[in-house]
mmCIF file of N, CA and C in Angstrom:
data_model
loop_
_atom_site.group_PDB
_atom_site.id
_atom_site.type_symbol
_atom_site.label_atom_id
_atom_site.label_comp_id
_atom_site.label_asym_id
_atom_site.label_seq_id
_atom_site.Cartn_x
_atom_site.Cartn_y
_atom_site.Cartn_z
ATOM 1 N N MET A 1 0.842 -1.179 0.000
ATOM 2 C CA MET A 1 0.000 0.000 0.000
ATOM 3 C C MET A 1 0.886 1.240 0.000
ATOM 4 N N PHE A 2 0.564 2.163 -0.849
ATOM 5 C CA PHE A 2 1.308 3.408 -0.962
ATOM 6 C C PHE A 2 0.904 4.343 0.173
ATOM 7 N N GLY A 3 1.854 4.935 0.822
ATOM 8 C CA GLY A 3 1.558 5.878 1.895
ATOM 9 C C GLY A 3 2.424 7.113 1.763
ATOM 10 N N LEU A 4 1.991 8.174 2.356
ATOM 11 C CA LEU A 4 2.765 9.404 2.338
ATOM 12 C C LEU A 4 3.868 9.317 3.377
ATOM 13 N N THR A 5 5.038 9.840 3.045
ATOM 14 C CA THR A 5 6.155 9.799 3.976
ATOM 15 C C THR A 5 6.472 11.167 4.560
ATOM 16 N N PHE A 6 5.764 12.191 4.119
ATOM 17 C CA PHE A 6 5.983 13.525 4.644
ATOM 18 C C PHE A 6 4.693 14.316 4.530
ATOM 19 N N GLY A 7 4.647 15.450 5.139
ATOM 20 C CA GLY A 7 3.446 16.264 5.092
ATOM 21 C C GLY A 7 3.783 17.736 5.193
ATOM 22 N N VAL A 8 2.782 18.534 5.441
ATOM 23 C CA VAL A 8 2.987 19.968 5.623
ATOM 24 C C VAL A 8 2.719 20.303 7.088
ATOM 25 N N ARG A 9 3.234 21.406 7.517
ATOM 26 C CA ARG A 9 3.028 21.832 8.904
ATOM 27 C C ARG A 9 1.555 22.077 9.194
ATOM 28 N N GLN A 10 1.182 21.798 10.437
ATOM 29 C CA GLN A 10 -0.190 22.077 10.841
ATOM 30 C C GLN A 10 -0.436 23.575 10.747
ATOM 31 N N GLY A 11 -1.549 23.945 10.160
ATOM 32 C CA GLY A 11 -1.885 25.351 9.988
ATOM 33 C C GLY A 11 -1.324 25.963 8.721
ATOM 34 N N SER A 12 -0.632 25.168 7.912
ATOM 35 C CA SER A 12 -0.063 25.675 6.665
ATOM 36 C C SER A 12 -1.175 26.076 5.705
ATOM 37 N N VAL A 13 -0.907 27.097 4.893
ATOM 38 C CA VAL A 13 -1.902 27.533 3.912
ATOM 39 C C VAL A 13 -2.096 26.489 2.816
ATOM 40 N N LEU A 14 -1.150 25.560 2.679
ATOM 41 C CA LEU A 14 -1.281 24.506 1.676
ATOM 42 C C LEU A 14 -2.222 23.391 2.112
ATOM 43 N N SER A 15 -2.437 23.221 3.393
ATOM 44 C CA SER A 15 -3.233 22.102 3.912
ATOM 45 C C SER A 15 -4.617 21.980 3.273
ATOM 46 N N PRO A 16 -5.427 23.041 3.234
ATOM 47 C CA PRO A 16 -6.767 22.900 2.630
ATOM 48 C C PRO A 16 -6.716 22.515 1.149
ATOM 49 N N TYR A 17 -5.750 23.044 0.413
ATOM 50 C CA TYR A 17 -5.637 22.730 -1.007
ATOM 51 C C TYR A 17 -5.243 21.270 -1.219
ATOM 52 N N LEU A 18 -4.256 20.805 -0.472
ATOM 53 C CA LEU A 18 -3.822 19.414 -0.605
ATOM 54 C C LEU A 18 -4.928 18.458 -0.186
ATOM 55 N N PHE A 19 -5.648 18.804 0.875
ATOM 56 C CA PHE A 19 -6.774 17.990 1.329
ATOM 57 C C PHE A 19 -7.810 17.857 0.223
ATOM 58 N N ALA A 20 -8.145 18.969 -0.409
ATOM 59 C CA ALA A 20 -9.144 18.961 -1.487
ATOM 60 C C ALA A 20 -8.644 18.166 -2.697
ATOM 61 N N ILE A 21 -7.382 18.285 -3.016
ATOM 62 C CA ILE A 21 -6.824 17.555 -4.159
ATOM 63 C C ILE A 21 -6.869 16.055 -3.908
ATOM 64 N N TYR A 22 -6.447 15.622 -2.727
ATOM 65 C CA TYR A 22 -6.404 14.194 -2.431
ATOM 66 C C TYR A 22 -7.796 13.575 -2.299
ATOM 67 N N LEU A 23 -8.770 14.338 -1.850
ATOM 68 C CA LEU A 23 -10.107 13.788 -1.672
ATOM 69 C C LEU A 23 -11.056 14.140 -2.815
ATOM 70 N N ASP A 24 -10.533 14.715 -3.880
ATOM 71 C CA ASP A 24 -11.368 15.106 -5.005
ATOM 72 C C ASP A 24 -12.071 13.909 -5.647
ATOM 73 N N ASP A 25 -11.392 12.764 -5.744
ATOM 74 C CA ASP A 25 -12.026 11.600 -6.357
ATOM 75 C C ASP A 25 -13.187 11.080 -5.513
ATOM 76 N N LEU A 26 -13.071 11.177 -4.193
ATOM 77 C CA LEU A 26 -14.183 10.796 -3.317
ATOM 78 C C LEU A 26 -15.368 11.733 -3.552
ATOM 79 N N TYR A 27 -15.101 13.012 -3.613
ATOM 80 C CA TYR A 27 -16.146 14.008 -3.855
ATOM 81 C C TYR A 27 -16.834 13.747 -5.194
ATOM 82 N N LYS A 28 -16.065 13.526 -6.233
ATOM 83 C CA LYS A 28 -16.637 13.323 -7.569
ATOM 84 C C LYS A 28 -17.443 12.031 -7.662
ATOM 85 N N SER A 29 -17.018 10.992 -6.965
ATOM 86 C CA SER A 29 -17.724 9.721 -7.069
ATOM 87 C C SER A 29 -19.092 9.743 -6.390
ATOM 88 N N TYR A 30 -19.305 10.641 -5.440
ATOM 89 C CA TYR A 30 -20.590 10.710 -4.756
ATOM 90 C C TYR A 30 -21.363 11.990 -5.036
ATOM 91 N N LYS A 31 -20.887 12.815 -5.934
ATOM 92 C CA LYS A 31 -21.526 14.097 -6.227
ATOM 93 C C LYS A 31 -22.942 13.891 -6.757
ATOM 94 N N GLY A 32 -23.940 14.051 -5.877
ATOM 95 C CA GLY A 32 -25.338 13.929 -6.270
ATOM 96 C C GLY A 32 -25.769 12.527 -6.620
ATOM 97 N N ASN A 33 -24.989 11.536 -6.254
ATOM 98 C CA ASN A 33 -25.269 10.149 -6.592
ATOM 99 C C ASN A 33 -26.280 9.552 -5.617
ATOM 100 N N ARG A 34 -27.498 9.289 -6.090
ATOM 101 C CA ARG A 34 -28.563 8.663 -5.284
ATOM 102 C C ARG A 34 -28.816 9.386 -3.962
ATOM 103 N N GLY A 35 -28.740 10.678 -3.966
ATOM 104 C CA GLY A 35 -29.010 11.436 -2.751
ATOM 105 C C GLY A 35 -27.855 11.463 -1.772
ATOM 106 N N LEU A 36 -26.679 10.960 -2.176
ATOM 107 C CA LEU A 36 -25.492 10.986 -1.324
ATOM 108 C C LEU A 36 -24.659 12.205 -1.683
ATOM 109 N N TYR A 37 -24.224 12.928 -0.678
ATOM 110 C CA TYR A 37 -23.439 14.129 -0.903
ATOM 111 C C TYR A 37 -22.235 14.147 0.017
ATOM 112 N N VAL A 38 -21.106 14.587 -0.528
ATOM 113 C CA VAL A 38 -19.889 14.790 0.252
ATOM 114 C C VAL A 38 -19.452 16.225 0.011
ATOM 115 N N PHE A 39 -19.379 17.011 1.080
ATOM 116 C CA PHE A 39 -18.931 18.390 0.994
ATOM 117 C C PHE A 39 -17.572 18.496 1.669
ATOM 118 N N LEU A 40 -16.621 19.126 0.988
ATOM 119 C CA LEU A 40 -15.282 19.328 1.532
ATOM 120 C C LEU A 40 -15.073 20.815 1.750
ATOM 121 N N TYR A 41 -14.590 21.167 2.935
ATOM 122 C CA TYR A 41 -14.254 22.557 3.224
ATOM 123 C C TYR A 41 -13.038 22.557 4.131
ATOM 124 N N ALA A 42 -11.982 23.191 3.676
ATOM 125 C CA ALA A 42 -10.707 23.215 4.402
ATOM 126 C C ALA A 42 -10.311 21.780 4.719
ATOM 127 N N ASP A 43 -10.316 21.391 5.995
ATOM 128 C CA ASP A 43 -9.971 20.003 6.328
ATOM 129 C C ASP A 43 -11.160 19.265 6.932
ATOM 130 N N ASP A 44 -12.353 19.676 6.569
ATOM 131 C CA ASP A 44 -13.580 19.054 7.086
ATOM 132 C C ASP A 44 -14.323 18.324 5.978
ATOM 133 N N ILE A 45 -15.014 17.257 6.379
ATOM 134 C CA ILE A 45 -15.843 16.486 5.452
ATOM 135 C C ILE A 45 -17.256 16.427 6.035
ATOM 136 N N LEU A 46 -18.248 16.775 5.238
ATOM 137 C CA LEU A 46 -19.640 16.657 5.630
ATOM 138 C C LEU A 46 -20.294 15.641 4.701
ATOM 139 N N CYS A 47 -20.850 14.580 5.293
ATOM 140 C CA CYS A 47 -21.503 13.525 4.512
ATOM 141 C C CYS A 47 -23.007 13.589 4.760
ATOM 142 N N ILE A 48 -23.786 13.596 3.684
ATOM 143 C CA ILE A 48 -25.244 13.648 3.786
ATOM 144 C C ILE A 48 -25.813 12.472 3.004
ATOM 145 N N SER A 49 -26.775 11.789 3.633
ATOM 146 C CA SER A 49 -27.352 10.598 3.031
ATOM 147 C C SER A 49 -28.828 10.482 3.423
ATOM 148 N N PRO A 50 -29.641 9.870 2.557
ATOM 149 C CA PRO A 50 -31.065 9.719 2.879
ATOM 150 C C PRO A 50 -31.353 8.584 3.860
ATOM 151 N N SER A 51 -30.389 7.695 4.113
ATOM 152 C CA SER A 51 -30.631 6.583 5.039
ATOM 153 C C SER A 51 -29.373 6.273 5.844
ATOM 154 N N ILE A 52 -29.559 5.606 6.947
ATOM 155 C CA ILE A 52 -28.431 5.241 7.806
ATOM 156 C C ILE A 52 -27.526 4.237 7.109
ATOM 157 N N CYS A 53 -28.107 3.283 6.414
ATOM 158 C CA CYS A 53 -27.327 2.273 5.701
ATOM 159 C C CYS A 53 -26.434 2.914 4.636
ATOM 160 N N ALA A 54 -26.990 3.814 3.862
ATOM 161 C CA ALA A 54 -26.217 4.506 2.829
ATOM 162 C C ALA A 54 -25.137 5.387 3.457
ATOM 163 N N LEU A 55 -25.449 6.002 4.603
ATOM 164 C CA LEU A 55 -24.468 6.830 5.300
ATOM 165 C C LEU A 55 -23.302 5.987 5.799
ATOM 166 N N GLU A 56 -23.587 4.790 6.315
ATOM 167 C CA GLU A 56 -22.517 3.893 6.759
ATOM 168 C C GLU A 56 -21.605 3.519 5.599
ATOM 169 N N ASN A 57 -22.176 3.245 4.433
ATOM 170 C CA ASN A 57 -21.368 2.939 3.251
ATOM 171 C C ASN A 57 -20.521 4.133 2.839
ATOM 172 N N LEU A 58 -21.104 5.314 2.913
ATOM 173 C CA LEU A 58 -20.384 6.533 2.577
ATOM 174 C C LEU A 58 -19.247 6.774 3.567
ATOM 175 N N LEU A 59 -19.495 6.526 4.835
ATOM 176 C CA LEU A 59 -18.446 6.691 5.842
ATOM 177 C C LEU A 59 -17.315 5.687 5.635
ATOM 178 N N ARG A 60 -17.643 4.461 5.237
ATOM 179 C CA ARG A 60 -16.597 3.469 4.929
ATOM 180 C C ARG A 60 -15.740 3.929 3.753
ATOM 181 N N ALA A 61 -16.360 4.532 2.749
ATOM 182 C CA ALA A 61 -15.613 5.049 1.601
ATOM 183 C C ALA A 61 -14.688 6.186 2.046
ATOM 184 N N CYS A 62 -15.179 7.057 2.911
ATOM 185 C CA CYS A 62 -14.352 8.147 3.453
ATOM 186 C C CYS A 62 -13.197 7.576 4.270
ATOM 187 N N GLU A 63 -13.501 6.569 5.071
ATOM 188 C CA GLU A 63 -12.467 5.930 5.895
ATOM 189 C C GLU A 63 -11.370 5.347 5.017
ATOM 190 N N TRP A 64 -11.744 4.675 3.934
ATOM 191 C CA TRP A 64 -10.768 4.083 3.024
ATOM 192 C C TRP A 64 -9.857 5.163 2.431
ATOM 193 N N GLU A 65 -10.434 6.279 2.019
ATOM 194 C CA GLU A 65 -9.630 7.376 1.459
ATOM 195 C C GLU A 65 -8.687 7.946 2.506
ATOM 196 N N LEU A 66 -9.156 8.096 3.747
ATOM 197 C CA LEU A 66 -8.317 8.668 4.798
ATOM 198 C C LEU A 66 -7.206 7.713 5.212
ATOM 199 N N ILE A 67 -7.484 6.408 5.227
ATOM 200 C CA ILE A 67 -6.443 5.432 5.549
ATOM 201 C C ILE A 67 -5.356 5.483 4.481
ATOM 202 N N TRP A 68 -5.746 5.616 3.220
ATOM 203 C CA TRP A 68 -4.789 5.716 2.129
ATOM 204 C C TRP A 68 -3.868 6.912 2.317
ATOM 205 N N LEU A 69 -4.390 7.982 2.924
ATOM 206 C CA LEU A 69 -3.595 9.180 3.182
ATOM 207 C C LEU A 69 -2.812 9.096 4.486
ATOM 208 N N SER A 70 -2.865 7.940 5.161
ATOM 209 C CA SER A 70 -2.169 7.718 6.440
ATOM 210 C C SER A 70 -2.692 8.622 7.545
ATOM 211 N N ILE A 71 -4.008 8.860 7.530
ATOM 212 C CA ILE A 71 -4.652 9.648 8.585
ATOM 213 C C ILE A 71 -5.271 8.682 9.573
ATOM 214 N N ASN A 72 -5.096 8.933 10.851
ATOM 215 C CA ASN A 72 -5.646 8.096 11.888
ATOM 216 C C ASN A 72 -7.161 8.288 11.954
ATOM 217 N N VAL A 73 -7.914 7.323 11.452
ATOM 218 C CA VAL A 73 -9.378 7.450 11.348
ATOM 219 C C VAL A 73 -10.031 7.445 12.718
ATOM 220 N N LYS A 74 -9.463 6.746 13.665
ATOM 221 C CA LYS A 74 -10.063 6.673 15.001
ATOM 222 C C LYS A 74 -10.018 8.024 15.712
ATOM 223 N N LYS A 75 -9.030 8.852 15.388
ATOM 224 C CA LYS A 75 -8.943 10.173 15.984
ATOM 225 C C LYS A 75 -9.774 11.204 15.222
ATOM 226 N N SER A 76 -10.158 10.855 14.016
ATOM 227 C CA SER A 76 -10.875 11.811 13.164
ATOM 228 C C SER A 76 -12.368 11.672 13.297
#
């Protein structure tokens, strides 16, 4: 599995841009798809779903993307 070996400083002006770039494919894959929405702002993710089951699936997809970025999902 490919992982990042370095990052940017916390509070860096690059952080929101890099976050959006890395999670862009997640955003595009759920953009208006069956009532599922993913909104990205700075370093926040807002997931909206019409049902709990669909929301759980959406959260698993978000978790997979964050694990790929070497982000601790349990703390997030």
